[in-house]
CSV table of C-alpha atoms in Angstrom, one decimal:
chain,number,residue,atom,x,y,z
A,1424,MET,CA,-9.8,15.7,-27.2
A,1425,SER,CA,-8.5,13.9,-24.1
A,1426,ASP,CA,-4.9,12.6,-24.2
A,1427,GLU,CA,-5.7,10.2,-21.3
A,1428,GLU,CA,-4.1,6.9,-21.8
A,1429,VAL,CA,-6.3,3.8,-21.9
A,1430,TRP,CA,-5.5,0.1,-22.0
A,1431,LEU,CA,-7.3,-2.2,-24.5
A,1432,ILE,CA,-7.3,-5.8,-23.3
A,1433,ASP,CA,-8.4,-8.9,-25.2
A,1434,PRO,CA,-8.5,-12.3,-23.4
A,1435,SER,CA,-5.5,-14.3,-24.5
A,1436,GLY,CA,-5.6,-17.5,-22.4
A,1437,PRO,CA,-3.6,-18.5,-19.4
A,1438,LEU,CA,-0.9,-16.1,-18.2
A,1439,ARG,CA,2.4,-17.7,-17.7
A,1440,GLY,CA,5.9,-16.6,-16.9
A,1441,ASP,CA,8.1,-14.9,-14.3
A,1442,VAL,CA,7.7,-11.6,-12.5
A,1443,VAL,CA,10.3,-10.0,-10.3
A,1444,VAL,CA,8.7,-7.7,-7.7
A,1445,ARG,CA,10.6,-4.8,-6.3
A,1446,GLY,CA,10.2,-3.0,-3.0
A,1447,SER,CA,6.7,-2.0,-2.0
A,1448,LYS,CA,5.0,1.3,-2.8
A,1449,ASN,CA,3.8,1.4,0.8
A,1450,GLY,CA,7.4,1.1,2.0
A,1451,VAL,CA,9.6,3.1,-0.3
A,1452,SER,CA,8.0,6.5,0.2
A,1453,LYS,CA,8.2,6.1,4.1
A,1454,HIS,CA,11.9,5.3,3.8
A,1455,MET,CA,12.4,8.4,1.7
A,1456,VAL,CA,10.8,10.5,4.4
A,1457,ALA,CA,12.9,8.9,7.1
A,1458,ALA,CA,16.1,9.5,5.1
A,1459,MET,CA,15.5,13.2,5.2
A,1460,MET,CA,16.4,13.1,8.9
A,1461,GLY,CA,19.9,11.7,8.4
A,1462,SER,CA,23.0,13.9,8.5
A,1463,GLY,CA,24.6,12.2,5.6
A,1464,GLU,CA,23.5,10.4,2.4
A,1465,SER,CA,21.1,7.5,2.6
A,1466,THR,CA,20.6,5.0,-0.2
A,1467,ILE,CA,17.4,3.0,-0.8
A,1468,GLY,CA,17.9,0.0,-3.1
A,1469,ASN,CA,15.3,-2.2,-5.0
A,1470,ALA,CA,13.0,0.8,-5.3
A,1471,PRO,CA,10.0,0.3,-7.6
A,1472,GLU,CA,9.3,2.6,-10.6
A,1473,VAL,CA,6.0,3.8,-9.4
A,1474,GLY,CA,4.3,7.2,-9.5
A,1475,GLU,CA,4.4,7.4,-5.7
A,1476,VAL,CA,8.2,7.7,-5.8
A,1477,GLY,CA,8.1,10.6,-8.1
A,1478,ILE,CA,5.5,12.5,-6.0
A,1479,THR,CA,7.4,11.9,-2.8
A,1480,ALA,CA,10.7,13.0,-4.4
A,1481,ALA,CA,9.2,16.2,-5.7
A,1482,MET,CA,7.9,17.0,-2.2
A,1483,LEU,CA,11.3,16.4,-0.6
A,1484,ARG,CA,13.0,18.6,-3.2
A,1485,ALA,CA,10.5,21.3,-2.4
A,1486,LEU,CA,11.7,21.1,1.2
A,1487,GLY,CA,15.4,21.5,0.3
A,1488,ILE,CA,16.3,17.8,0.3
A,1489,ASN,CA,18.5,16.4,-2.4
A,1490,VAL,CA,17.0,13.4,-4.2
A,1491,GLU,CA,18.5,11.4,-7.0
A,1492,ILE,CA,16.8,8.4,-8.6
A,1493,ASP,CA,18.7,6.0,-10.9
A,1494,ASP,CA,17.6,2.5,-12.0
A,1495,GLY,CA,16.0,1.4,-8.7
A,1496,GLU,CA,18.3,3.2,-6.4
A,1497,ILE,CA,17.3,6.4,-4.5
A,1498,ARG,CA,19.9,8.6,-2.9
A,1499,ILE,CA,18.7,11.2,-0.4
A,1500,GLU,CA,20.7,13.9,1.5
A,1501,GLN,CA,19.8,17.1,3.3
A,1502,GLY,CA,20.5,20.3,1.4
A,1503,PRO,CA,22.0,23.5,3.0
A,1504,GLU,CA,18.6,24.9,3.9
A,1505,ILE,CA,15.5,23.1,5.0
A,1506,ARG,CA,12.2,24.7,4.0
A,1507,PRO,CA,9.5,23.7,6.5
A,1508,ARG,CA,6.5,24.0,4.1
A,1509,VAL,CA,5.3,21.3,1.7
A,1510,PRO,CA,3.6,23.3,-1.1
A,1511,GLU,CA,-0.1,23.2,-1.3
A,1512,GLU,CA,0.1,22.0,-4.9
A,1513,TYR,CA,0.7,18.5,-3.4
A,1514,THR,CA,-2.7,18.5,-1.7
A,1515,GLY,CA,-4.6,15.3,-2.0
A,1516,LEU,CA,-2.0,13.4,-4.1
A,1517,ASN,CA,-1.1,10.9,-1.5
A,1518,ARG,CA,-0.8,10.3,2.3
A,1519,ILE,CA,2.9,11.1,2.7
A,1520,PRO,CA,2.7,14.8,3.7
A,1521,ILE,CA,1.3,14.0,7.2
A,1522,LEU,CA,4.3,11.8,7.8
A,1523,MET,CA,6.6,14.7,7.2
A,1524,LEU,CA,5.4,16.7,10.2
A,1525,GLY,CA,7.6,15.0,12.8
A,1526,PRO,CA,10.8,15.0,10.7
A,1527,LEU,CA,10.2,18.7,9.8
A,1528,LEU,CA,9.7,19.6,13.4
A,1529,HIS,CA,13.1,18.1,14.2
A,1530,LEU,CA,14.8,19.8,11.3
A,1531,ALA,CA,13.2,23.2,11.3
A,1532,GLY,CA,11.1,23.6,14.5
A,1533,GLU,CA,7.9,24.1,12.5
A,1534,ALA,CA,6.1,22.5,9.6
A,1535,PHE,CA,3.2,23.0,7.2
A,1536,VAL,CA,1.8,20.1,5.2
A,1537,PRO,CA,-1.2,20.0,2.9
A,1538,LEU,CA,-4.2,17.8,3.4
A,1539,VAL,CA,-3.7,14.1,2.7
A,1540,GLY,CA,-5.1,12.2,-0.2
A,1541,GLY,CA,-4.8,8.8,-1.8
A,1542,ASP,CA,-7.2,6.2,-3.1
A,1543,PRO,CA,-10.9,6.8,-2.1
A,1544,ILE,CA,-11.1,3.6,0.0
A,1545,GLY,CA,-12.4,5.2,3.2
A,1546,ARG,CA,-11.7,7.9,5.7
A,1547,ARG,CA,-8.0,8.4,6.5
A,1548,PRO,CA,-8.5,10.6,9.5
A,1549,ILE,CA,-5.3,12.4,10.7
A,1550,ASP,CA,-6.6,12.5,14.3
A,1551,PHE,CA,-4.3,9.7,15.4
A,1552,HIS,CA,-1.2,11.6,14.0
A,1553,VAL,CA,-2.2,14.9,15.4
A,1554,ASP,CA,-3.1,13.6,18.9
A,1555,ALA,CA,0.3,11.8,19.1
A,1556,LEU,CA,2.3,14.9,18.1
A,1557,ARG,CA,0.4,17.0,20.6
A,1558,GLN,CA,1.1,14.5,23.4
A,1559,MET,CA,4.8,14.8,22.4
A,1560,GLY,CA,4.7,18.5,22.9
A,1561,ALA,CA,3.9,19.9,19.5
A,1562,GLU,CA,1.4,22.7,18.9
A,1563,VAL,CA,-0.7,21.6,16.0
A,1564,ASP,CA,-3.3,23.7,14.2
A,1565,ILE,CA,-5.5,22.1,11.5
A,1566,GLN,CA,-6.1,24.9,9.0
A,1567,GLU,CA,-8.3,25.0,5.9
A,1568,GLY,CA,-5.4,24.2,3.5
A,1569,GLY,CA,-3.4,21.8,5.7
A,1570,VAL,CA,-1.8,21.2,9.0
A,1571,TYR,CA,0.6,23.6,10.8
A,1572,ALA,CA,2.8,22.5,13.7
A,1573,LYS,CA,5.6,23.9,15.7
A,1574,ALA,CA,7.8,22.6,18.6
A,1575,LYS,CA,11.2,23.6,20.0
A,1576,ARG,CA,11.8,19.9,20.5
A,1577,LEU,CA,9.5,16.9,20.8
A,1578,ASN,CA,9.4,15.0,24.0
A,1579,GLY,CA,8.9,11.2,24.6
A,1580,ALA,CA,5.5,10.2,25.7
A,1581,ARG,CA,3.3,7.2,26.5
A,1582,LEU,CA,0.9,6.7,23.6
A,1583,VAL,CA,-1.9,4.3,22.9
A,1584,LEU,CA,-3.5,4.2,19.4
A,1585,PRO,CA,-7.2,3.6,19.3
A,1586,TYR,CA,-6.6,1.4,16.3
A,1587,PRO,CA,-3.3,-0.1,15.0
A,1588,SER,CA,-3.0,2.4,12.2
A,1589,VAL,CA,0.0,1.9,9.9
A,1590,GLY,CA,0.3,5.6,9.1
A,1591,ALA,CA,0.0,6.7,12.7
A,1592,THR,CA,2.5,4.1,13.9
A,1593,GLU,CA,5.0,5.4,11.2
A,1594,THR,CA,4.3,9.0,12.4
A,1595,VAL,CA,5.2,8.1,16.0
A,1596,LEU,CA,8.3,6.2,14.9
A,1597,MET,CA,9.7,9.1,12.8
A,1598,SER,CA,8.7,11.7,15.5
A,1599,ALA,CA,10.1,9.8,18.5
A,1600,VAL,CA,13.5,8.8,17.2
A,1601,LEU,CA,14.8,12.3,17.7
A,1602,ALA,CA,12.6,13.3,20.6
A,1603,GLU,CA,13.9,13.9,24.1
A,1604,GLY,CA,13.4,10.9,26.3
A,1605,LYS,CA,11.5,7.6,25.8
A,1606,THR,CA,8.4,7.0,23.9
A,1607,VAL,CA,6.2,3.9,24.4
A,1608,LEU,CA,3.6,3.2,21.8
A,1609,LYS,CA,0.9,0.7,22.5
A,1610,ASN,CA,-1.5,-0.9,20.0
A,1611,ALA,CA,1.0,-0.2,17.2
A,1612,ALA,CA,0.7,-1.6,13.7
A,1613,MET,CA,3.2,-4.4,13.1
A,1614,GLU,CA,2.9,-4.8,9.3
A,1615,PRO,CA,6.1,-5.9,7.6
A,1616,GLU,CA,6.5,-2.4,6.0
A,1617,VAL,CA,6.4,-0.9,9.5
A,1618,VAL,CA,9.0,-3.2,10.8
A,1619,GLU,CA,11.1,-2.6,7.7
A,1620,LEU,CA,10.9,1.2,8.4
A,1621,ALA,CA,11.9,0.6,12.0
A,1622,LEU,CA,15.0,-1.4,10.9
A,1623,PHE,CA,16.0,1.4,8.5
A,1624,LEU,CA,15.7,4.0,11.3
A,1625,GLN,CA,17.8,1.7,13.5
A,1626,ARG,CA,20.5,1.6,10.8
A,1627,MET,CA,20.4,5.4,10.9
A,1628,GLY,CA,21.2,5.3,14.6
A,1629,ALA,CA,17.7,5.2,16.2
A,1630,ARG,CA,17.1,3.1,19.3
A,1631,ILE,CA,14.0,1.1,18.8
A,1632,GLU,CA,12.6,-2.0,20.6
A,1633,LEU,CA,9.8,-4.0,19.1
A,1634,SER,CA,8.0,-5.7,22.0
A,1635,PRO,CA,5.2,-8.3,22.2
A,1636,ASP,CA,1.6,-7.2,22.2
A,1637,ARG,CA,1.9,-4.5,19.6
A,1638,ARG,CA,4.2,-2.3,21.8
A,1639,ILE,CA,7.1,-0.3,20.4
A,1640,VAL,CA,9.6,1.5,22.6
A,1641,ILE,CA,11.8,4.3,21.2
A,1642,GLU,CA,14.6,6.1,23.0
A,1643,GLY,CA,15.3,9.4,21.5
A,1644,VAL,CA,18.8,10.2,20.2
A,1645,GLU,CA,20.5,13.5,19.4
A,1646,ARG,CA,21.1,12.8,15.7
A,1647,LEU,CA,20.7,10.3,12.9
A,1648,HIS,CA,23.1,9.6,10.2
A,1649,GLY,CA,22.7,8.3,6.6
A,1650,ALA,CA,22.3,4.6,6.0
A,1651,GLN,CA,21.8,2.0,3.2
A,1652,THR,CA,19.0,-0.4,2.8
A,1653,TRP,CA,17.6,-2.9,0.3
A,1654,LEU,CA,13.8,-3.0,0.2
A,1655,ALA,CA,12.1,-6.4,0.4
A,1656,GLY,CA,9.6,-7.4,-2.3
A,1657,ASP,CA,6.1,-6.0,-2.4
A,1658,ARG,CA,3.7,-8.5,-0.9
A,1659,ILE,CA,0.7,-6.8,-2.5
A,1660,GLU,CA,2.2,-7.0,-6.0
A,1661,ALA,CA,3.4,-10.6,-5.3
A,1662,PHE,CA,-0.1,-11.7,-4.4
A,1663,SER,CA,-1.7,-9.9,-7.3
A,1664,TYR,CA,0.5,-11.7,-9.9
A,1665,LEU,CA,-0.1,-15.1,-8.2
A,1666,ALA,CA,-3.9,-14.3,-8.6
A,1667,ALA,CA,-3.3,-13.4,-12.2
A,1668,GLY,CA,-1.9,-16.9,-12.9
A,1669,LEU,CA,-4.7,-18.6,-11.0
A,1670,VAL,CA,-7.6,-16.7,-12.4
A,1671,THR,CA,-6.5,-17.4,-16.0
A,1672,GLY,CA,-5.7,-21.0,-15.4
A,1673,GLY,CA,-2.0,-20.3,-15.9
A,1674,GLU,CA,1.1,-20.1,-13.7
A,1675,VAL,CA,3.1,-17.1,-12.7
A,1676,ARG,CA,6.3,-17.5,-10.8
A,1677,VAL,CA,6.9,-14.6,-8.5
A,1678,HIS,CA,10.5,-13.7,-7.6
A,1679,GLY,CA,11.7,-11.3,-5.0
A,1680,CYS,CA,9.1,-11.5,-2.3
A,1681,PRO,CA,10.0,-13.5,0.9
A,1682,GLN,CA,7.6,-16.3,1.7
A,1683,ASP,CA,7.1,-14.9,5.3
A,1684,ARG,CA,5.3,-11.8,3.8
A,1685,LEU,CA,2.7,-14.0,2.2
A,1686,VAL,CA,2.0,-16.7,4.9
A,1687,THR,CA,-1.7,-15.8,5.3
A,1688,ALA,CA,-2.3,-15.3,1.6
A,1689,ILE,CA,-0.7,-18.6,0.7
A,1690,THR,CA,-2.8,-20.5,3.3
A,1691,THR,CA,-6.0,-18.8,2.1
A,1692,LEU,CA,-5.4,-19.7,-1.6
A,1693,ALA,CA,-4.4,-23.3,-0.5
A,1694,ARG,CA,-7.8,-23.7,1.2
A,1695,MET,CA,-9.4,-22.8,-2.1
A,1696,GLY,CA,-7.5,-25.6,-3.7
A,1697,ALA,CA,-4.5,-23.8,-5.1
A,1698,GLN,CA,-1.3,-25.9,-5.4
A,1699,PHE,CA,2.0,-24.2,-4.5
A,1700,GLU,CA,5.6,-24.6,-5.4
A,1701,ILE,CA,7.7,-22.6,-3.0
A,1702,ASN,CA,11.5,-22.4,-2.9
A,1703,ASP,CA,14.2,-19.8,-2.2
A,1704,GLU,CA,14.0,-18.5,-5.8
A,1705,TYR,CA,10.2,-18.0,-6.3
A,1706,LEU,CA,6.6,-18.8,-5.4
A,1707,CYS,CA,4.0,-20.0,-7.8
A,1708,ALA,CA,0.5,-21.3,-7.6
A,1709,THR,CA,-1.7,-23.3,-9.9
A,1710,ALA,CA,-5.4,-24.2,-9.9
A,1711,PRO,CA,-6.5,-27.9,-9.9
A,1712,PRO,CA,-8.2,-29.2,-13.1
A,1713,GLU,CA,-11.6,-29.0,-11.4
A,1714,GLY,CA,-11.0,-25.3,-10.5
A,1715,LEU,CA,-10.8,-23.4,-7.2
A,1716,ARG,CA,-13.3,-23.7,-4.4
A,1717,SER,CA,-15.2,-20.8,-2.8
A,1718,ALA,CA,-14.1,-19.3,0.6
A,1719,ALA,CA,-15.0,-16.9,3.3
A,1720,VAL,CA,-12.3,-14.4,4.0
A,1721,GLN,CA,-12.0,-11.5,6.5
A,1722,THR,CA,-9.4,-8.8,6.1
A,1723,ASP,CA,-7.5,-7.6,9.1
A,1724,THR,CA,-4.4,-5.9,10.4
A,1725,HIS,CA,-1.2,-7.9,10.1
A,1726,PRO,CA,-0.8,-10.9,10.5
A,1727,GLY,CA,-4.3,-11.2,9.2
A,1728,PHE,CA,-5.4,-11.2,5.5
A,1729,MET,CA,-4.2,-7.9,4.1
A,1730,THR,CA,-6.9,-5.5,2.9
A,1731,ASP,CA,-4.9,-4.8,-0.3
A,1732,TRP,CA,-5.1,-8.5,-1.2
A,1733,GLN,CA,-8.9,-8.6,-1.3
A,1734,THR,CA,-9.3,-6.8,-4.7
A,1735,PRO,CA,-7.5,-9.5,-6.8
A,1736,LEU,CA,-9.1,-12.1,-4.5
A,1737,MET,CA,-12.6,-10.8,-5.4
A,1738,VAL,CA,-12.0,-11.5,-9.1
A,1739,LEU,CA,-10.6,-14.9,-8.2
A,1740,PHE,CA,-13.9,-15.6,-6.3
A,1741,THR,CA,-15.9,-14.9,-9.5
A,1742,GLN,CA,-14.0,-17.7,-11.2
A,1743,SER,CA,-14.2,-20.2,-8.2
A,1744,GLN,CA,-16.9,-22.8,-7.7
A,1745,GLY,CA,-19.8,-21.7,-5.4
A,1746,MET,CA,-20.6,-18.7,-3.2
A,1747,SER,CA,-17.7,-16.8,-1.6
A,1748,VAL,CA,-17.9,-14.1,1.1
A,1749,LEU,CA,-15.5,-11.2,1.7
A,1750,HIS,CA,-15.6,-9.2,4.9
A,1751,GLU,CA,-13.6,-6.0,4.9
A,1752,THR,CA,-12.7,-4.7,8.4
A,1753,VAL,CA,-9.8,-2.2,7.7
A,1754,PHE,CA,-11.4,0.5,5.4
A,1755,GLU,CA,-15.1,1.2,5.3
A,1756,ASN,CA,-15.2,2.1,1.6
A,1757,ARG,CA,-12.7,-0.4,0.2
A,1758,LEU,CA,-15.4,-2.0,-2.0
A,1759,VAL,CA,-15.6,1.2,-4.1
A,1760,TYR,CA,-14.2,-0.8,-7.1
A,1761,VAL,CA,-17.1,-3.4,-7.2
A,1762,PRO,CA,-19.3,-1.4,-9.7
A,1763,ALA,CA,-16.5,-1.6,-12.3
A,1764,LEU,CA,-16.3,-5.4,-11.9
A,1765,GLN,CA,-20.1,-5.7,-12.0
A,1766,GLU,CA,-20.0,-3.9,-15.4
A,1767,MET,CA,-17.8,-6.7,-16.6
A,1768,GLY,CA,-20.3,-9.4,-15.4
A,1769,CYS,CA,-19.0,-10.2,-12.0
A,1770,GLU,CA,-21.9,-11.4,-9.8
A,1771,ILE,CA,-21.1,-9.5,-6.6
A,1772,GLU,CA,-23.5,-8.0,-4.1
A,1773,VAL,CA,-22.4,-5.8,-1.3
A,1774,PHE,CA,-23.9,-5.4,2.2
A,1775,ASP,CA,-23.5,-3.2,5.3
A,1776,GLN,CA,-23.6,-6.2,7.6
A,1777,CYS,CA,-20.6,-8.1,8.9
A,1778,LEU,CA,-20.6,-11.3,6.8
A,1779,GLY,CA,-18.0,-14.1,6.9
A,1780,GLY,CA,-16.6,-13.2,10.3
A,1781,PRO,CA,-17.3,-11.7,13.7
A,1782,ALA,CA,-18.7,-8.1,14.0
A,1783,CYS,CA,-16.1,-5.5,13.2
A,1784,ARG,CA,-15.9,-1.7,14.0
A,1785,TYR,CA,-18.2,-1.0,11.0
A,1786,HIS,CA,-21.0,-3.3,12.2
A,1787,ASP,CA,-23.3,-0.4,13.3
A,1788,THR,CA,-22.6,1.9,10.4
A,1789,ASN,CA,-24.0,2.2,6.9
A,1790,ALA,CA,-20.6,1.2,5.4
A,1791,LYS,CA,-21.0,-1.4,2.7
A,1792,HIS,CA,-18.0,-3.6,3.8
A,1793,SER,CA,-19.1,-7.2,3.0
A,1794,ALA,CA,-19.6,-8.8,-0.3
A,1795,VAL,CA,-21.1,-12.1,-1.5
A,1796,VAL,CA,-19.7,-13.4,-4.8
A,1797,ARG,CA,-21.2,-16.0,-7.1
A,1798,GLY,CA,-18.9,-18.2,-9.1
A,1799,VAL,CA,-18.3,-19.2,-11.8
A,1800,SER,CA,-19.4,-15.9,-13.4
A,1801,GLN,CA,-19.2,-15.4,-17.1
A,1802,LEU,CA,-17.4,-12.2,-17.6
A,1803,LYS,CA,-17.7,-9.9,-20.5
A,1804,GLY,CA,-15.6,-7.1,-21.9
A,1805,ALA,CA,-16.6,-3.6,-20.9
A,1806,ASP,CA,-15.5,0.1,-21.0
A,1807,VAL,CA,-14.8,0.9,-17.3
A,1808,ARG,CA,-13.1,3.7,-15.3
A,1809,LEU,CA,-10.8,2.7,-12.5
A,1810,PRO,CA,-11.2,4.5,-9.2
A,1811,ASP,CA,-7.9,3.4,-7.5
A,1812,ILE,CA,-4.7,1.4,-7.7
A,1813,ARG,CA,-6.0,-2.0,-6.5
A,1814,ALA,CA,-9.3,-1.7,-8.4
A,1815,GLY,CA,-7.2,-1.1,-11.5
A,1816,PHE,CA,-5.3,-4.3,-11.1
A,1817,SER,CA,-8.4,-6.3,-10.4
A,1818,ALA,CA,-10.1,-4.9,-13.6
A,1819,VAL,CA,-7.1,-6.2,-15.6
A,1820,LEU,CA,-7.6,-9.6,-14.1
A,1821,ALA,CA,-11.3,-9.6,-15.0
A,1822,ALA,CA,-10.5,-8.4,-18.5
A,1823,ALA,CA,-8.0,-11.2,-18.9
A,1824,VAL,CA,-10.8,-13.8,-18.6
A,1825,ALA,CA,-13.7,-11.8,-20.1
A,1826,ASP,CA,-15.5,-12.6,-23.3
A,1827,GLY,CA,-14.5,-9.7,-25.7
A,1828,ARG,CA,-12.4,-6.6,-25.5
A,1829,SER,CA,-12.2,-4.4,-22.4
A,1830,THR,CA,-11.3,-0.7,-22.3
A,1831,LEU,CA,-9.8,0.4,-19.0
A,1832,ARG,CA,-9.6,4.2,-18.2
A,1833,GLY,CA,-7.7,5.8,-15.4
A,1834,VAL,CA,-4.8,3.4,-15.7
A,1835,HIS,CA,-2.5,6.0,-14.2
A,1836,HIS,CA,-3.8,4.6,-10.9
A,1837,ILE,CA,-2.2,1.2,-11.6
A,1838,GLU,CA,1.1,2.8,-12.5
A,1839,ARG,CA,1.1,4.8,-9.3
A,1840,GLY,CA,1.3,1.6,-7.3
A,1841,TYR,CA,2.7,-1.2,-9.4
A,1842,HIS,CA,6.2,-1.5,-11.0
A,1843,ARG,CA,5.8,-1.3,-14.8
A,1844,PRO,CA,2.5,-3.3,-14.9
A,1845,PHE,CA,1.9,-2.9,-18.6
A,1846,GLU,CA,5.3,-4.4,-19.4
A,1847,GLN,CA,4.8,-7.2,-16.8
A,1848,PHE,CA,1.4,-8.2,-18.2
A,1849,LYS,CA,2.7,-8.1,-21.8
A,1850,MET,CA,5.6,-10.5,-20.8
A,1851,LEU,CA,3.1,-12.9,-19.2
A,1852,GLY,CA,1.2,-13.2,-22.5
A,1853,LEU,CA,-1.7,-10.8,-22.0
A,1854,ASN,CA,-3.0,-9.2,-25.2
A,1855,ILE,CA,-2.8,-5.6,-24.0
A,1856,GLN,CA,-2.4,-2.3,-25.9
A,1857,ARG,CA,-1.9,1.3,-25.0
A,1858,ARG,CA,-4.1,4.0,-26.7
A,1859,ARG,CA,-4.8,7.7,-26.2
């Protein structure tokens, strides 16, 4: 008998109320890795209660780093001995181990990290990370179980990323801050979470310059010290709850996420007819009486429409008037969640052509990265298994407007990336139950 937790959801009308979002899943774990390089204690505030934090904390402890977590505050400090090997039991759990290579090389002169994992949304090649470290003087050997690297000291280098990868940019940042000399990174990712990480490293004593045209200049320093920071609200979570209010005909007020993190998302929803109230306390969106309009949206690197926003947007498309088009350009397998929505009655068809925007880097591949969505779809309750974090949230939205009960399996994915989602949905008025 399986003890897997499932959620039972019955449609219960418009979702209304207030949600306070904490710091982002994508940001907190990177800050935890950066903090391991400081000579004193670092404190990360407004941390979310998500599975990703626990996984990252366990890996850091295995390396000899002291980690304490208490009510949204994470305290991190080096222990007396740094162990340079992340145990292989953490293979495939998330993408954080590859980011530990640079910091471990600085602290121990060598490092072994297991292979990366995370949601099955497309290839996450480590080539960019490995190439950057090699150009900075590290010897890197990709083995069957993971990646081994060694270096007496990393050196500054002139680096160009083939694609503005968030993870590779973060690897360069955390490898260059203690390297000897200057590192110039071109075609860097400039997502808010990357800039937030750079600012935290600067508080720790790093010398970082963010230049125009996706260029970052890092001057290596001899040592970093501990620092304090307060994470800004998660823009993925904020958009997801705005969509929850819209798709159910309700109104969710989202607190804790700065407006500047949602500029493109707000404009996209406004073009669909959503009406906004934005002030220094919260953001909220409501649909007009006649309903939302269809749209054509293309995901892109920041400041474009974020790839993680497209999963709740897809459900919103099914409840909007007319035919909508979604073109995913960041990950080639991001639409892996569509079958679960189709089981619930969402009229979605996926294509390997570039629809709704100019040709992207997947235009000559077999990757199904575009979708056409018919609205308004009549959704029905279903028993579905969730393949990843964002798919999980979108299935909850679909279940909230479906006819009949839905059973969602694999809900641990949602809890890995969202702060207490069951409790949040319950407070908004969703008829949701836990079962094993």
